[in-house]
Amino acid sequence: MSDAADPLAQIRTHGAVPRHVAIIMDGNGRWARERMLPRPLGHRSGMKAVRAVVEAALEAGVEVLSLFAFSQENWQRPVTEVSALMSLLEEYIAREAAELERRGVRVCFLGELDRLGPGQRNAVDAVMSRTACCDRLRLNLFVSYGSRAEMVLAVRGIAEDAAAGRLAPEEVGEDLISQRMFTAGCPDPDLLIRTSGEQRISNFLLWQLAYTEIFISPVLWPDFGRKELFDAILDYQRRERRFGRVQA
Ligand code: IPE
Ligand code: IPE
Ligand code: MG
């Protein structure tokens, strides 16, 4: 394949690869409806897209991949859909854990994990400890996650430390707040992708996205794969990030 036709070769020559890519994986329900299938089958197809995108992120040399899989607000969906999603979560871990470990992927689940059932909770804990030493790619899977709730927990922790005299108010700065988020230790996302054409953040990483480049893809999540990820990265590489300054 010539370089012009191979997006990975283009990515390598175009400039810096985003260190941290975050994705709001949206559109599973519409994908199913278009095929007159029940919504859970859309989520099942979405699971295959997760596999393809993790593989592509490894190929491109992304350091952190953050995937929004299930929001706190998603608990309000019909129980049948919630239980289908929770079963898929367990199935994903059972199917993929060994391969993820083999490929050097450190899996981290981020969110209010206490709300998960015991089966999901055990699976989540097991894959996190099993892959804890992997360092090729960090895969953040956001489950039962809400950004405002994450901020509330962080602020509460800071207030408790201050009240107990462990922290002085002047020590509270941007770095300390970042360290109190679930994403502590990760650079802020360079690129946020939302699939299915929706143009909103839906309570995802409100603190961390301050200067993230946003890419809205019209593709429904189950149809998103290697090519779509590489196209988004190439688009990112053509942008000029100014961070409020003027061009040098
Ligand atoms: C994204 O797909 C998956 C989750 C939010 C769990 P949706 O289920 O939101 O799909 P649409 O938006 O209804 O098409
Ligand atoms: C955002 O998608 C949450 C996830 C992708 C997990 P939603 O489909 O829940 O968001 P809204 O309701 O369209 O904002
Ligand atoms: Mg949706």
PDB file of C-alpha atoms and ligand atoms in Angstrom, residues 23-27 30 68-71 73-74 77 142 194 198 200-202, ligand 2:
ATOM      1  CA  ILE A  23     -14.413   8.932  22.991  1.00  0.00           C
ATOM      2  CA  ILE A  24     -18.122   9.332  23.756  1.00  0.00           C
ATOM      3  CA  MET A  25     -19.328   6.107  22.156  1.00  0.00           C
ATOM      4  CA  ASP A  26     -22.821   7.046  21.003  1.00  0.00           C
ATOM      5  CA  GLY A  27     -25.390   5.729  18.544  1.00  0.00           C
ATOM      6  CA  ARG A  30     -29.981   4.162  16.438  1.00  0.00           C
ATOM      7  CA  PHE A  68     -17.354   6.573  27.914  1.00  0.00           C
ATOM      8  CA  ALA A  69     -19.308   3.333  28.189  1.00  0.00           C
ATOM      9  CA  PHE A  70     -22.102   4.012  30.688  1.00  0.00           C
ATOM     10  CA  SER A  71     -23.051   7.267  32.370  1.00  0.00           C
ATOM     11  CA  GLU A  73     -27.676   9.137  33.860  1.00  0.00           C
ATOM     12  CA  ASN A  74     -27.816   5.861  31.896  1.00  0.00           C
ATOM     13  CA  ARG A  77     -32.828   3.675  31.175  1.00  0.00           C
ATOM     14  CA  PHE A 142     -15.872   5.031  32.236  1.00  0.00           C
ATOM     15  CA  ARG A 194     -18.171  11.894  19.810  1.00  0.00           C
ATOM     16  CA  GLU A 198     -24.437  14.599  18.658  1.00  0.00           C
ATOM     17  CA  ARG A 200     -22.730  17.807  23.385  1.00  0.00           C
ATOM     18  CA  ILE A 201     -20.470  16.671  26.224  1.00  0.00           C
ATOM     19  CA  SER A 202     -23.151  14.795  28.246  1.00  0.00           C
TER      20      SER A 202
HETATM   21  C1  IPE B   2     -23.485   9.580  26.566  1.00  0.00           C
HETATM   22  O1  IPE B   2     -24.427   9.085  25.666  1.00  0.00           O
HETATM   23  C2  IPE B   2     -23.056   8.489  27.499  1.00  0.00           C
HETATM   24  C3  IPE B   2     -22.293   7.410  26.883  1.00  0.00           C
HETATM   25  C4  IPE B   2     -21.876   7.345  25.658  1.00  0.00           C
HETATM   26  C5  IPE B   2     -21.964   6.319  27.763  1.00  0.00           C
HETATM   27  P1  IPE B   2     -25.995   9.271  25.925  1.00  0.00           P
HETATM   28  O2  IPE B   2     -26.685   8.713  24.738  1.00  0.00           O
HETATM   29  O3  IPE B   2     -26.353   8.702  27.240  1.00  0.00           O
HETATM   30  O4  IPE B   2     -26.130  10.856  26.001  1.00  0.00           O
HETATM   31  P2  IPE B   2     -27.323  11.835  25.665  1.00  0.00           P
HETATM   32  O5  IPE B   2     -28.495  11.386  26.498  1.00  0.00           O
HETATM   33  O6  IPE B   2     -27.608  11.698  24.208  1.00  0.00           O
HETATM   34  O7  IPE B   2     -26.808  13.189  26.019  1.00  0.00           O
END
